[in-house]
Amino acid sequence: MLALSLGVACRDTRPYVVGVVLASEGEQGARLALKHVNASGGVRGRAMEARNFSGAYNSGARVALQVAESLSRDTRVVAVIGHTNSSASLAAAQVYNEQHVAQIAPTTTAPLYSQAGPYSFRLVASDEHQARFIADQVMARAGARIAIVYVNDDYGRALHMMLGGELSQRKVRPVYEGSYVEDDTANGAAELIGSIAAARPTTLVWLGRASEFRRIATRLRAALPRVEVIASDGFGGSAVESDSGGLFDRVRYVRLVDVDRADTTLQRVRGEYEKLGRGDLSDQAALAYDAVLLVAQAIREVGPDRERIRDWLARLGTDHPAYPGITGPLSFQRLGDRAPSYVLVTPGARRPAGVAH
């Protein structure tokens, strides 16, 4: 009886820890999920908490590697959710695979991530599928003159290459193709706008972020008042939600999550997220929410062991049924990828402007 009492007294009651390396909206989505998990009694009688790296989610490889090393060395961390973008996720994946830590990247779309290793999972499909979806949208605009601008990083270069291949197969030749450097658009804005305008496109495909498009939007509209813009998934986020000056008029952008899907749990989470003052539920927030629930379910079924969590994730959808997330059923195809699904939306609209693919 004494031994039993001592065993109960010494039982580990510390919270399970998940690493979170995301932008503020993704971090908020993860926190909301943790709140719901803990409010329902936690996992195996213990709470869950996040070890956050706010401000360390950027695309720099050095920072990503440092964060990954720190999280991997922390034995309390059972899995990692992140990083925010493809460049950082790819850099960090080297460490997570070496240290046998499951990495669930909510919004990493670079095709190369499929080859990152057996501990690398993501909640979105490779950009080869997004490129096909964007090419379909271009083809629906018969006779359009297409210009392509892409951000010069792992995300933009890969998506540009994939889209170029798709358009080539369909015998579509863009009238202009150019790149920009993140956070340097203002310096080269005049040259970029001049080059685009000289090509006289009717449709501009923007493979990059809304924050950079905002820098050139007014002058671009002055030069090409009727040009339509189709943007990739990187366009979404707080910059779009906070626009009140019509800078994103005539823009349609790809979303990885249909937040208007008729799902009671999704709409409840969406409502709670909006009440936090974060605007509409972003793709990264919704996917981060699902990633936390996925880790919680893994711990319930196999415990907090890193190897067992990785194995459980790898068998999700085969040996284990797909997990019912707010973004849809969660399971992984070959190489840790999720099946593709996209919608084309209008900034500020509450319904999709395109169809799922």
Coordinates of C-alpha atoms in Angstrom, one line a residue:
M1 CA 0.0 0.0 0.0
L2 CA 2.9 2.4 0.8
A3 CA 4.5 1.6 -2.5
L4 CA 1.3 2.2 -4.4
S5 CA 0.7 5.5 -2.6
L6 CA 4.2 6.7 -3.4
G7 CA 3.7 5.7 -7.1
V8 CA 0.5 7.8 -7.3
A9 CA 2.2 10.7 -5.6
C10 CA 5.2 10.6 -7.9
R11 CA 3.1 10.3 -11.1
D12 CA 4.2 12.9 -13.6
T13 CA 1.5 15.6 -13.9
R14 CA 3.4 18.1 -15.9
P15 CA 1.7 19.3 -19.1
Y16 CA 2.5 17.8 -22.5
V17 CA 4.4 20.3 -24.6
V18 CA 4.1 20.9 -28.3
G19 CA 6.5 23.3 -30.1
V20 CA 4.8 26.1 -32.1
V21 CA 6.7 28.1 -34.6
L22 CA 4.2 30.1 -36.5
A23 CA 3.1 33.7 -37.3
S24 CA 0.8 35.4 -34.9
E25 CA -2.4 34.1 -36.6
G26 CA -1.2 30.5 -36.6
E27 CA 0.0 30.8 -33.0
Q28 CA -3.5 32.1 -32.0
G29 CA -5.1 29.2 -33.8
A30 CA -2.9 26.8 -31.8
R31 CA -3.7 28.5 -28.6
L32 CA -7.4 28.3 -29.2
A33 CA -7.1 24.5 -29.8
L34 CA -5.1 24.1 -26.6
K35 CA -7.8 26.0 -24.7
H36 CA -10.4 23.6 -26.1
V37 CA -8.3 20.5 -25.3
N38 CA -7.6 21.6 -21.7
A39 CA -11.2 22.7 -21.2
S40 CA -12.4 19.2 -22.1
G41 CA -10.1 17.6 -19.5
G42 CA -6.7 17.6 -21.2
V43 CA -5.0 14.5 -22.5
R44 CA -4.6 11.4 -20.3
G45 CA -5.4 13.5 -17.3
R46 CA -2.7 16.1 -18.1
A47 CA -2.9 19.6 -19.7
M48 CA -1.3 20.5 -23.0
E49 CA 0.7 23.7 -23.5
A50 CA 2.8 25.3 -26.2
R51 CA 6.4 26.3 -26.3
N52 CA 6.1 29.3 -28.7
F53 CA 8.8 31.0 -30.7
S54 CA 7.0 34.3 -31.5
G55 CA 9.0 36.4 -33.9
A56 CA 11.3 33.4 -34.9
Y57 CA 9.2 32.0 -37.6
N58 CA 10.8 33.9 -40.5
S59 CA 12.3 32.3 -43.6
G60 CA 15.9 32.6 -42.5
A61 CA 17.6 29.2 -42.4
R62 CA 19.9 30.2 -39.5
V63 CA 17.0 31.1 -37.2
A64 CA 15.0 28.1 -38.3
L65 CA 17.8 25.8 -37.5
Q66 CA 18.5 27.4 -34.1
V67 CA 14.8 27.0 -33.2
A68 CA 14.7 23.4 -34.3
E69 CA 17.8 22.6 -32.3
S70 CA 16.3 24.2 -29.2
L71 CA 12.9 22.4 -29.5
S72 CA 14.6 19.0 -30.3
R73 CA 16.8 19.2 -27.2
D74 CA 13.8 19.9 -25.0
T75 CA 12.7 16.4 -24.0
R76 CA 9.3 17.7 -22.9
V77 CA 8.4 18.6 -26.5
V78 CA 6.5 15.7 -28.1
A79 CA 6.1 17.2 -31.6
V80 CA 6.5 20.5 -33.4
I81 CA 3.9 22.5 -35.4
G82 CA 5.6 24.8 -37.9
H83 CA 7.3 26.5 -39.4
T84 CA 5.3 29.3 -41.0
N85 CA 6.7 29.1 -44.6
S86 CA 8.4 26.7 -46.9
S87 CA 11.9 28.1 -46.5
A88 CA 11.9 27.8 -42.8
S89 CA 10.2 24.5 -42.7
L90 CA 12.7 22.9 -45.1
A91 CA 15.6 24.2 -43.1
A92 CA 14.2 23.0 -39.8
A93 CA 13.2 19.6 -41.2
Q94 CA 16.9 18.6 -41.3
V95 CA 17.1 18.9 -37.5
Y96 CA 13.7 17.3 -36.7
N97 CA 14.4 14.3 -38.9
E98 CA 17.9 13.8 -37.4
Q99 CA 16.5 14.1 -33.8
H100 CA 13.4 12.0 -34.6
V101 CA 10.8 14.7 -33.8
A102 CA 7.6 14.8 -35.8
Q103 CA 7.1 18.1 -37.6
I104 CA 3.6 19.1 -38.7
A105 CA 3.9 22.0 -41.1
P106 CA 0.4 23.6 -41.4
T107 CA 1.0 25.7 -44.6
T108 CA 4.3 24.5 -46.1
T109 CA 3.6 23.9 -49.8
A110 CA 7.1 23.6 -51.4
P111 CA 7.3 20.3 -53.4
L112 CA 10.7 19.6 -51.9
Y113 CA 9.2 19.2 -48.5
S114 CA 7.8 15.8 -49.6
Q115 CA 11.4 14.6 -49.6
A116 CA 12.3 16.2 -46.3
G117 CA 12.2 12.9 -44.3
P118 CA 9.9 10.4 -42.5
Y119 CA 9.3 12.8 -39.6
S120 CA 8.0 15.6 -41.9
F121 CA 4.3 16.0 -42.3
R122 CA 2.1 18.8 -43.7
L123 CA -1.6 19.7 -43.6
V124 CA -1.6 20.9 -47.2
A125 CA -0.7 19.5 -50.6
S126 CA 2.4 20.1 -52.7
D127 CA 2.4 23.2 -54.9
E128 CA 2.4 21.0 -58.0
H129 CA -1.3 20.7 -57.3
Q130 CA -1.8 24.4 -56.6
A131 CA 0.0 25.1 -59.9
R132 CA -2.5 22.9 -61.7
F133 CA -5.4 24.7 -60.0
I134 CA -4.1 28.1 -60.9
A135 CA -3.5 27.0 -64.5
D136 CA -7.1 25.8 -64.7
Q137 CA -8.2 29.3 -63.6
V138 CA -6.0 30.9 -66.3
M139 CA -7.4 28.6 -69.0
A140 CA -10.9 29.6 -68.0
R141 CA -10.1 33.1 -69.2
A142 CA -9.9 32.4 -72.9
G143 CA -7.6 34.7 -74.8
A144 CA -6.1 36.3 -71.7
R145 CA -2.7 37.8 -71.8
I146 CA -0.9 36.4 -68.7
A147 CA 1.9 38.0 -66.7
I148 CA 3.5 36.2 -63.8
V149 CA 5.3 37.8 -60.8
Y150 CA 6.7 35.6 -58.1
V151 CA 8.6 36.1 -54.8
N152 CA 12.2 35.1 -55.1
D153 CA 12.3 32.5 -52.3
D154 CA 11.8 28.7 -52.0
Y155 CA 8.1 29.1 -52.1
G156 CA 7.9 31.5 -55.1
R157 CA 10.5 29.8 -57.2
A158 CA 9.0 26.4 -56.8
L159 CA 5.5 27.5 -57.5
H160 CA 6.6 29.5 -60.5
M161 CA 8.4 26.5 -62.0
M162 CA 5.4 24.2 -61.5
L163 CA 3.0 26.8 -63.0
G164 CA 5.3 27.3 -65.9
G165 CA 5.3 23.6 -66.6
E166 CA 1.5 23.5 -66.4
L167 CA 1.0 26.4 -68.8
S168 CA 3.6 25.1 -71.2
Q169 CA 1.7 21.8 -71.4
R170 CA -1.4 23.8 -72.3
K171 CA 0.6 25.9 -74.9
V172 CA 0.1 29.1 -73.0
R173 CA 3.1 31.5 -73.1
P174 CA 3.1 34.4 -70.5
V175 CA 3.7 37.9 -71.9
Y176 CA 5.9 38.7 -68.9
E177 CA 7.6 36.8 -66.0
G178 CA 9.5 38.5 -63.2
S179 CA 10.4 38.2 -59.6
Y180 CA 10.7 40.4 -56.5
V181 CA 12.6 40.2 -53.3
E182 CA 10.6 40.1 -50.0
D183 CA 10.7 43.4 -48.1
D184 CA 12.4 45.1 -51.1
T185 CA 9.4 45.7 -53.4
A186 CA 9.4 49.4 -52.6
N187 CA 12.9 50.0 -54.0
G188 CA 12.1 48.3 -57.3
A189 CA 8.5 49.1 -57.5
A190 CA 8.7 51.6 -60.5
E191 CA 10.8 49.1 -62.5
L192 CA 8.5 46.2 -61.7
I193 CA 5.3 48.1 -62.5
G194 CA 6.9 49.5 -65.7
S195 CA 7.8 46.0 -66.9
I196 CA 4.4 44.6 -66.2
A197 CA 2.6 47.5 -67.8
A198 CA 4.7 47.4 -70.9
A199 CA 3.6 43.7 -71.5
R200 CA -0.1 44.8 -71.4
P201 CA -1.5 41.8 -69.6
T202 CA -5.2 41.3 -68.9
T203 CA -4.4 38.8 -66.0
L204 CA -1.6 39.1 -63.5
V205 CA -0.7 35.9 -61.6
W206 CA 0.9 37.0 -58.3
L207 CA 2.8 34.2 -56.6
G208 CA 3.6 35.9 -53.4
R209 CA 2.2 37.8 -50.4
A210 CA -0.4 40.5 -50.1
S211 CA 1.9 42.7 -48.0
E212 CA 4.2 43.1 -51.0
F213 CA 1.4 43.5 -53.5
R214 CA 0.0 46.4 -51.3
R215 CA 3.2 48.3 -51.9
I216 CA 2.6 48.5 -55.7
A217 CA -1.2 48.2 -55.9
T218 CA -2.0 51.9 -56.3
R219 CA 0.5 52.5 -59.1
L220 CA -0.2 49.2 -60.7
R221 CA -3.9 50.1 -60.9
A222 CA -3.0 53.5 -62.4
A223 CA -1.0 51.8 -65.1
L224 CA -3.4 48.9 -65.7
P225 CA -6.8 49.9 -64.4
R226 CA -8.6 46.8 -65.8
V227 CA -6.0 44.1 -65.0
E228 CA -7.4 41.1 -63.1
V229 CA -5.1 39.5 -60.4
I230 CA -5.0 35.8 -59.5
A231 CA -2.9 35.3 -56.4
S232 CA -1.5 32.1 -54.8
D233 CA -2.2 31.0 -51.2
G234 CA 0.6 33.1 -49.8
F235 CA -1.6 36.1 -50.5
G236 CA -4.0 35.4 -47.6
G237 CA -3.7 36.6 -44.1
S238 CA -4.0 39.7 -41.9
A239 CA -2.9 42.1 -44.7
V240 CA -5.9 41.1 -46.7
E241 CA -8.3 41.3 -43.8
S242 CA -7.1 44.8 -42.8
D243 CA -7.5 46.4 -46.3
S244 CA -10.0 49.2 -46.3
G245 CA -8.8 51.2 -49.3
G246 CA -9.8 48.8 -52.1
L247 CA -6.2 47.9 -52.8
F248 CA -7.2 44.3 -53.4
D249 CA -10.1 45.0 -55.7
R250 CA -10.2 42.7 -58.7
V251 CA -8.0 40.2 -56.9
R252 CA -8.9 36.5 -56.5
Y253 CA -6.6 34.4 -54.4
V254 CA -6.2 30.7 -53.5
R255 CA -7.2 29.5 -50.1
L256 CA -6.1 26.1 -48.7
V257 CA -9.2 26.0 -46.4
D258 CA -12.8 26.7 -47.3
V259 CA -13.8 28.5 -44.1
D260 CA -17.4 28.8 -45.4
R261 CA -17.8 25.0 -45.3
A262 CA -21.0 24.0 -43.6
D263 CA -19.5 22.4 -40.5
T264 CA -20.8 23.3 -37.1
T265 CA -17.4 22.9 -35.3
L266 CA -15.6 24.9 -38.0
Q267 CA -18.0 27.8 -37.7
R268 CA -17.9 27.8 -33.9
V269 CA -14.1 28.0 -34.0
R270 CA -14.3 30.7 -36.7
G271 CA -16.6 32.7 -34.5
E272 CA -14.4 32.4 -31.4
Y273 CA -11.3 33.4 -33.5
E274 CA -13.1 36.5 -34.8
K275 CA -14.0 37.5 -31.2
L276 CA -10.3 37.6 -30.4
G277 CA -10.0 40.5 -32.8
R278 CA -7.9 38.6 -35.3
G279 CA -10.3 39.1 -38.2
D280 CA -11.6 36.1 -40.2
L281 CA -10.1 32.7 -39.6
S282 CA -7.0 32.4 -41.7
D283 CA -5.8 29.2 -43.4
Q284 CA -2.8 29.1 -41.0
A285 CA -4.9 29.6 -37.9
A286 CA -7.4 26.9 -39.0
L287 CA -4.7 24.4 -39.9
A288 CA -2.7 25.1 -36.7
Y289 CA -5.9 24.5 -34.7
D290 CA -6.2 21.1 -36.4
A291 CA -2.5 20.3 -35.9
V292 CA -2.8 20.7 -32.1
L293 CA -5.9 18.4 -32.1
L294 CA -4.0 15.9 -34.1
V295 CA -1.1 15.8 -31.7
A296 CA -3.5 15.6 -28.8
Q297 CA -5.2 12.6 -30.4
A298 CA -1.8 10.9 -31.1
I299 CA -0.9 11.2 -27.4
R300 CA -4.3 9.8 -26.3
E301 CA -3.7 6.7 -28.5
V302 CA 0.0 6.0 -28.3
G303 CA 1.3 8.2 -25.4
P304 CA 3.9 11.1 -25.5
D305 CA 6.7 9.1 -27.1
R306 CA 8.1 10.9 -30.1
E307 CA 8.7 7.8 -32.2
R308 CA 5.2 6.4 -31.6
I309 CA 3.6 9.7 -32.4
R310 CA 5.5 9.7 -35.7
D311 CA 4.4 6.2 -36.5
W312 CA 0.8 7.0 -35.6
L313 CA 0.8 10.0 -38.0
A314 CA 2.3 8.0 -40.8
R315 CA -0.5 5.4 -40.5
L316 CA -3.3 8.0 -40.3
G317 CA -5.9 7.2 -42.9
T318 CA -4.7 3.6 -43.4
D319 CA -4.3 1.6 -40.2
H320 CA -6.0 4.5 -38.3
P321 CA -9.1 6.3 -39.6
A322 CA -8.7 9.8 -40.9
Y323 CA -9.0 12.4 -38.1
P324 CA -12.1 14.7 -38.4
G325 CA -10.5 18.1 -38.3
I326 CA -12.2 21.5 -38.8
T327 CA -10.5 21.8 -42.2
G328 CA -11.7 18.4 -43.3
P329 CA -10.5 14.8 -42.7
L330 CA -6.9 14.6 -41.8
S331 CA -4.7 11.8 -43.2
F332 CA -1.4 11.7 -45.1
Q333 CA -0.7 10.3 -48.5
R334 CA 2.6 9.0 -49.5
L335 CA 5.5 11.1 -48.2
G336 CA 3.5 12.8 -45.5
D337 CA 1.4 15.0 -47.8
R338 CA -2.3 15.7 -47.5
A339 CA -4.7 15.4 -50.4
P340 CA -5.1 18.7 -52.4
S341 CA -8.1 21.0 -51.9
Y342 CA -8.4 24.6 -52.9
V343 CA -10.9 27.4 -53.4
L344 CA -10.5 30.8 -55.1
V345 CA -11.8 33.7 -53.1
T346 CA -12.4 37.4 -53.2
P347 CA -10.8 39.4 -50.3
G348 CA -13.5 40.4 -47.9
A349 CA -16.2 38.1 -49.4
R350 CA -17.9 35.5 -47.3
R351 CA -18.3 32.9 -50.1
P352 CA -15.7 31.3 -52.5
A353 CA -15.3 32.9 -55.9
G354 CA -14.1 29.6 -57.3
V355 CA -14.7 25.9 -56.8
A356 CA -12.8 23.3 -54.8
H357 CA -10.2 21.2 -56.6

